[in-house]
């Protein structure tokens, strides 16, 4: 039988990748709402709000799944991570709640003609702070800044706020900003499509620059992680991510948007795969191996046994939802008392 610890870790990593792909694009919509530019800035914001509408709550299912998997399959790791990274995780949690509330108030306020002030601003700020905080928390697991001494987890700002984790937060922002406009290119047409194409190309360049900067920074601030990253499998993922990113840029330049969507997703998957491969076999680098963080074997087997049953219900439901709203969604209702 395959090792249950490795299987549970693979499930958690897969769920994190899915959250990056779907939730990341959701956050990216908020980022580009803040960065909307040119004479069609208002139309860009409306298109992004309409695209987010049907799925914005559903995307967070994957984050919940990550948390539940950590709690069930890696309880010691869950405890250590939430003690050490309490501040960025609370910031992310508050950001998710404020972002959701702002979106709901904005959506139904416009439909009723009683839109609350500052809802768009709250939505935009939370869309930036949340992925940044989550990126810092994830990168802290590889920074070597989380110290566990005699089962006591170190706390303090230095654990989660340093040059390595800061750049991890920036990379998370760039990933979100990269996904959203590429996804939007197949939902709009004409001049708006060109706007999102230009945004996609700019975001791809930004992601390439910050990930390139991260490598020499890691050599100085996270030597163990960088040593592992330069190993065979992690480096193969990094090289493939670079090739995939370059291919995406070429596809965008040639306006092959559907293929660009696929390659954009592949770029993000390969980037995160390289990170996970370099972190393995630890949950917290040099401090907590996956096996030390794992639950008893009986718990892991029970979790892995139940998992396919839940997946058989969840995955088809989500597939149907995303498929239903894969194209241009129904426009928002006009304010009350006004004709469409």
Coordinates of C-alpha atoms in Angstrom, one line a residue:
X1 CA 0.0 0.0 0.0
X2 CA 1.3 3.5 -0.8
X3 CA 2.7 5.5 2.2
X4 CA -0.3 7.2 3.8
X5 CA 1.8 10.2 5.0
X6 CA 3.0 10.9 1.5
X7 CA -0.5 10.5 0.1
X8 CA -2.0 12.9 2.6
X9 CA 0.8 15.4 1.9
X10 CA 0.1 15.1 -1.8
X11 CA -3.6 15.8 -1.2
X12 CA -2.8 18.9 0.8
X13 CA -0.4 20.1 -1.9
X14 CA -2.9 19.5 -4.6
X15 CA -5.6 21.4 -2.7
X16 CA -3.2 24.3 -2.3
X17 CA -2.5 24.3 -6.0
X18 CA -6.2 24.3 -6.8
X19 CA -6.7 27.2 -4.4
X20 CA -4.0 29.1 -6.1
X21 CA -5.6 28.5 -9.5
X22 CA -9.1 29.3 -8.6
X23 CA -8.9 31.5 -5.5
X24 CA -5.8 33.2 -6.9
X25 CA -7.7 34.3 -10.0
X26 CA -10.5 35.5 -7.7
X27 CA -8.1 37.7 -5.8
X28 CA -6.5 38.7 -9.0
X29 CA -9.9 40.1 -10.1
X30 CA -9.8 42.4 -7.1
X31 CA -6.2 43.4 -7.8
X32 CA -7.0 44.4 -11.3
X33 CA -10.1 46.2 -10.1
X34 CA -7.7 48.4 -8.2
X35 CA -5.3 48.6 -11.2
X36 CA -7.9 49.2 -13.9
X37 CA -6.5 51.6 -16.4
X38 CA -7.2 53.6 -19.6
X39 CA -10.4 55.0 -21.0
X40 CA -12.2 51.7 -20.4
X41 CA -11.3 51.3 -16.7
X42 CA -14.9 51.3 -15.6
X43 CA -15.8 48.6 -18.2
X44 CA -12.8 46.5 -16.9
X45 CA -14.1 46.7 -13.4
X46 CA -17.6 45.7 -14.4
X47 CA -16.3 42.7 -16.4
X48 CA -14.2 41.6 -13.4
X49 CA -17.1 41.9 -11.0
X50 CA -19.4 40.0 -13.3
X51 CA -16.9 37.2 -13.8
X52 CA -16.2 36.8 -10.0
X53 CA -19.9 36.8 -9.1
X54 CA -21.0 33.2 -9.6
X55 CA -17.9 31.5 -8.1
X56 CA -16.3 33.9 -5.5
X57 CA -17.6 31.9 -2.5
X58 CA -16.9 28.5 -4.0
X59 CA -13.2 29.2 -4.6
X60 CA -12.5 29.2 -0.9
X61 CA -13.6 25.6 -0.6
X62 CA -10.1 24.7 -1.5
X63 CA -8.6 26.7 1.3
X64 CA -11.0 25.1 3.8
X65 CA -9.9 21.8 2.4
X66 CA -6.3 22.6 3.0
X67 CA -7.0 23.6 6.6
X68 CA -9.1 20.5 7.3
X69 CA -6.4 18.2 5.8
X70 CA -3.7 19.8 7.9
X71 CA -5.8 19.5 11.0
X72 CA -6.8 15.9 10.4
X73 CA -3.7 14.4 8.7
X74 CA -0.9 16.6 10.2
X75 CA -2.2 17.9 13.6
X76 CA 1.2 18.6 15.1
X77 CA 2.1 20.6 12.0
X78 CA -1.2 22.4 12.1
X79 CA -0.6 23.4 15.7
X80 CA 3.0 24.6 15.0
X81 CA 2.0 26.6 11.9
X82 CA -0.9 28.3 13.5
X83 CA 1.1 29.3 16.5
X84 CA 4.1 30.6 14.5
X85 CA 2.1 32.2 11.8
X86 CA -0.9 33.5 13.7
X87 CA -0.6 37.1 12.6
X88 CA -0.5 36.6 8.8
X89 CA -3.1 33.9 9.0
X90 CA -5.5 36.2 10.9
X91 CA -4.8 39.0 8.5
X92 CA -5.7 36.6 5.6
X93 CA -8.9 35.5 7.5
X94 CA -10.0 39.0 8.2
X95 CA -9.2 40.0 4.6
X96 CA -11.3 37.1 3.2
X97 CA -14.3 38.1 5.3
X98 CA -14.1 41.8 4.6
X99 CA -13.6 41.1 0.9
X100 CA -16.6 38.9 0.7
X101 CA -18.8 41.4 2.7
X102 CA -17.6 44.3 0.5
X103 CA -18.4 42.3 -2.7
X104 CA -21.9 41.3 -1.5
X105 CA -22.8 44.9 -0.3
X106 CA -21.5 46.3 -3.6
X107 CA -23.4 43.7 -5.7
X108 CA -26.8 44.0 -4.0
X109 CA -26.4 47.7 -3.4
X110 CA -26.1 48.3 -7.1
X111 CA -29.1 46.1 -7.8
X112 CA -31.2 48.0 -5.3
X113 CA -29.8 51.5 -6.1
X114 CA -28.5 51.9 -2.5
X115 CA -24.8 51.2 -2.9
X116 CA -22.7 51.7 0.3
X117 CA -19.7 54.0 0.1
X118 CA -16.2 52.6 0.1
X119 CA -17.2 49.0 -0.7
X120 CA -15.1 49.0 -3.8
X121 CA -12.1 50.3 -1.9
X122 CA -12.5 47.7 0.9
X123 CA -12.8 45.0 -1.8
X124 CA -9.6 46.1 -3.5
X125 CA -7.5 46.5 -0.4
X126 CA -8.6 43.1 1.0
X127 CA -7.9 41.5 -2.5
X128 CA -4.3 42.7 -2.1
X129 CA -3.6 42.1 1.6
X130 CA -5.1 38.6 1.7
X131 CA -3.0 36.8 -0.9
X132 CA 0.1 38.8 0.3
X133 CA -0.5 37.5 3.9
X134 CA -1.1 33.9 2.6
X135 CA 2.0 34.1 0.5
X136 CA 4.1 35.2 3.5
X137 CA 2.7 32.3 5.6
X138 CA 3.4 29.7 3.0
X139 CA 6.9 30.9 2.3
X140 CA 7.7 31.0 6.0
X141 CA 7.6 27.2 6.0
X142 CA 10.7 27.3 3.8
X143 CA 12.5 30.3 5.2
X144 CA 14.1 28.5 8.1
X145 CA 12.6 31.2 10.5
X146 CA 10.2 29.0 12.3
X147 CA 12.1 27.5 15.2
X148 CA 10.8 24.6 17.4
X149 CA 12.8 24.0 20.5
X150 CA 11.7 21.2 22.8
X151 CA 8.3 21.2 21.3
X152 CA 8.0 25.0 22.0
X153 CA 7.3 27.0 18.8
X154 CA 9.0 30.3 18.5
X155 CA 6.7 33.3 17.9
X156 CA 7.3 36.9 17.0
X157 CA 7.5 39.2 14.0
X158 CA 10.8 37.8 12.8
X159 CA 9.2 34.4 12.2
X160 CA 6.9 35.6 9.4
X161 CA 8.3 39.0 8.4
X162 CA 11.7 38.9 6.7
X163 CA 13.1 39.4 3.2
X164 CA 12.3 35.9 2.1
X165 CA 8.7 35.9 3.3
X166 CA 8.1 39.4 2.0
X167 CA 9.1 38.3 -1.5
X168 CA 6.9 35.2 -1.0
X169 CA 4.0 37.5 -0.5
X170 CA 4.9 39.6 -3.6
X171 CA 5.1 36.4 -5.6
X172 CA 1.6 35.4 -4.4
X173 CA 0.3 38.8 -5.5
X174 CA 1.9 38.4 -8.9
X175 CA 0.5 34.9 -9.4
X176 CA -3.0 36.2 -8.6
X177 CA -2.5 39.2 -10.9
X178 CA -1.2 36.9 -13.6
X179 CA -4.1 34.5 -13.6
X180 CA -7.1 36.9 -13.6
X181 CA -6.5 38.8 -16.8
X182 CA -5.5 35.7 -18.8
X183 CA -8.8 34.1 -17.7
X184 CA -10.7 37.3 -18.7
X185 CA -9.4 37.3 -22.2
X186 CA -11.8 34.5 -23.2
X187 CA -14.8 36.2 -21.4
X188 CA -14.7 39.5 -23.2
X189 CA -14.1 40.7 -26.8
X190 CA -13.0 43.8 -28.7
X191 CA -11.1 46.5 -27.0
X192 CA -11.6 45.0 -23.5
X193 CA -10.0 41.8 -24.7
X194 CA -7.0 43.9 -25.7
X195 CA -6.9 45.6 -22.3
X196 CA -6.8 42.3 -20.5
X197 CA -4.2 40.9 -23.0
X198 CA -1.9 43.8 -22.2
X199 CA -2.5 43.3 -18.4
X200 CA -1.7 39.6 -18.8
X201 CA 1.6 40.3 -20.5
X202 CA 2.6 42.9 -17.9
X203 CA 1.7 40.5 -15.1
X204 CA 3.6 37.7 -16.7
X205 CA 6.7 39.8 -16.9
X206 CA 6.3 40.9 -13.3
X207 CA 6.0 37.3 -12.1
X208 CA 9.1 36.3 -14.1
X209 CA 11.1 39.2 -12.6
X210 CA 10.1 38.5 -8.9
X211 CA 10.7 34.8 -9.1
X212 CA 14.1 35.4 -10.7
X213 CA 14.9 37.8 -7.9
X214 CA 13.8 35.2 -5.3
X215 CA 16.5 32.7 -6.3
X216 CA 19.5 34.8 -5.3
X217 CA 17.6 36.1 -2.3
X218 CA 17.0 32.5 -1.2
X219 CA 20.6 31.7 -1.5
X220 CA 21.4 34.4 1.1
X221 CA 18.4 34.2 3.5
X222 CA 17.1 30.6 3.1
X223 CA 20.2 28.5 2.3
X224 CA 18.7 25.1 3.0
X225 CA 15.7 25.8 0.8
X226 CA 17.8 27.1 -2.0
X227 CA 20.1 24.1 -1.8
X228 CA 17.2 21.8 -2.2
X229 CA 15.7 24.0 -4.9
X230 CA 18.8 23.5 -7.0
X231 CA 18.4 19.7 -6.8
X232 CA 17.2 17.6 -9.7
X233 CA 13.4 17.4 -9.3
X234 CA 12.8 20.9 -7.9
X235 CA 15.0 22.5 -10.5
X236 CA 13.3 20.5 -13.3
X237 CA 10.0 22.1 -12.1
X238 CA 11.5 25.5 -12.1
X239 CA 12.9 25.1 -15.7
X240 CA 9.5 23.8 -16.9
X241 CA 7.8 26.7 -15.2
X242 CA 10.1 29.2 -17.0
X243 CA 9.4 27.5 -20.4
X244 CA 5.7 27.4 -19.7
X245 CA 5.7 31.1 -18.8
X246 CA 7.6 32.0 -21.9
X247 CA 5.1 30.0 -24.0
X248 CA 2.2 31.8 -22.3
X249 CA 3.7 35.2 -23.3
X250 CA 4.1 34.0 -26.9
X251 CA 0.5 32.7 -27.0
X252 CA -0.7 36.1 -25.7
X253 CA 1.3 38.0 -28.2
X254 CA -0.3 35.8 -30.9
X255 CA -3.7 36.1 -29.4
X256 CA -4.3 32.4 -28.8
X257 CA -6.1 33.0 -25.6
X258 CA -7.5 29.6 -24.8
X259 CA -4.1 27.9 -25.1
X260 CA -2.7 30.8 -23.1
X261 CA -5.1 29.9 -20.3
X262 CA -3.9 26.3 -20.2
X263 CA -0.2 27.4 -20.2
X264 CA -0.8 30.0 -17.5
X265 CA -2.3 27.4 -15.2
X266 CA 0.7 25.1 -16.0
X267 CA 3.1 27.9 -15.1
X268 CA 1.5 28.4 -11.7
X269 CA 1.3 24.6 -11.0
X270 CA 4.9 24.1 -11.9
X271 CA 6.1 27.0 -9.8
X272 CA 4.3 25.7 -6.8
X273 CA 5.4 22.1 -7.5
X274 CA 9.0 23.3 -7.5
X275 CA 8.4 24.9 -4.1
X276 CA 6.8 21.8 -2.7
X277 CA 9.5 19.5 -4.1
X278 CA 12.2 21.7 -2.4
X279 CA 10.3 21.7 0.9
X280 CA 9.9 17.9 0.9
X281 CA 10.3 15.8 3.1
X282 CA 9.5 18.5 5.6
X283 CA 6.4 20.4 6.5
X284 CA 8.5 23.1 8.2
X285 CA 12.0 23.1 6.8
X286 CA 14.7 21.5 9.1
X287 CA 12.3 21.7 12.0
X288 CA 9.3 19.4 11.4
X289 CA 9.4 16.5 8.9
X290 CA 6.1 15.3 7.5
X291 CA 6.3 12.1 9.5
X292 CA 6.7 13.9 12.7
X293 CA 3.8 16.2 11.9
X294 CA 1.5 13.3 10.8
X295 CA -1.4 11.8 12.6
X296 CA -1.4 8.1 13.6
X297 CA -1.6 5.7 10.7
X298 CA -5.2 4.6 11.5
X299 CA -6.3 8.3 11.3
X300 CA -4.5 8.8 8.0
X301 CA -6.1 5.6 6.5
X302 CA -9.5 6.7 7.7
X303 CA -9.0 10.1 6.1
X304 CA -7.8 8.7 2.8
X305 CA -10.7 6.2 2.8
X306 CA -13.3 8.9 3.2
X307 CA -11.7 11.3 0.8
X308 CA -12.8 9.7 -2.4
X309 CA -16.4 9.6 -1.2
X310 CA -16.4 13.4 -0.6
X311 CA -14.5 14.0 -3.9
X312 CA -17.2 12.0 -5.8
X313 CA -19.7 14.6 -4.6
X314 CA -17.6 17.8 -4.6
X315 CA -15.6 17.5 -7.8
X316 CA -18.6 16.9 -10.2
X317 CA -20.5 19.7 -8.5
X318 CA -17.7 22.2 -8.9
X319 CA -17.0 21.1 -12.4
X320 CA -20.7 21.7 -13.3
X321 CA -20.5 25.2 -11.6
X322 CA -17.4 26.3 -13.4
X323 CA -18.6 24.8 -16.7
X324 CA -21.9 26.6 -16.4
X325 CA -20.2 30.0 -15.9
X326 CA -17.2 29.4 -18.2
X327 CA -18.3 32.1 -20.7
X328 CA -19.7 35.6 -20.4
X329 CA -22.0 35.6 -17.3
X330 CA -25.3 37.3 -17.1
X331 CA -24.8 41.0 -16.5
X332 CA -25.7 42.5 -13.2
X333 CA -29.1 43.8 -12.6
X334 CA -29.5 47.6 -13.2
X335 CA -30.3 49.8 -10.2
X336 CA -33.9 49.7 -9.1
X337 CA -36.2 51.9 -11.1
X338 CA -33.9 52.0 -14.1
X339 CA -34.4 50.2 -17.4
X340 CA -31.6 47.8 -18.6

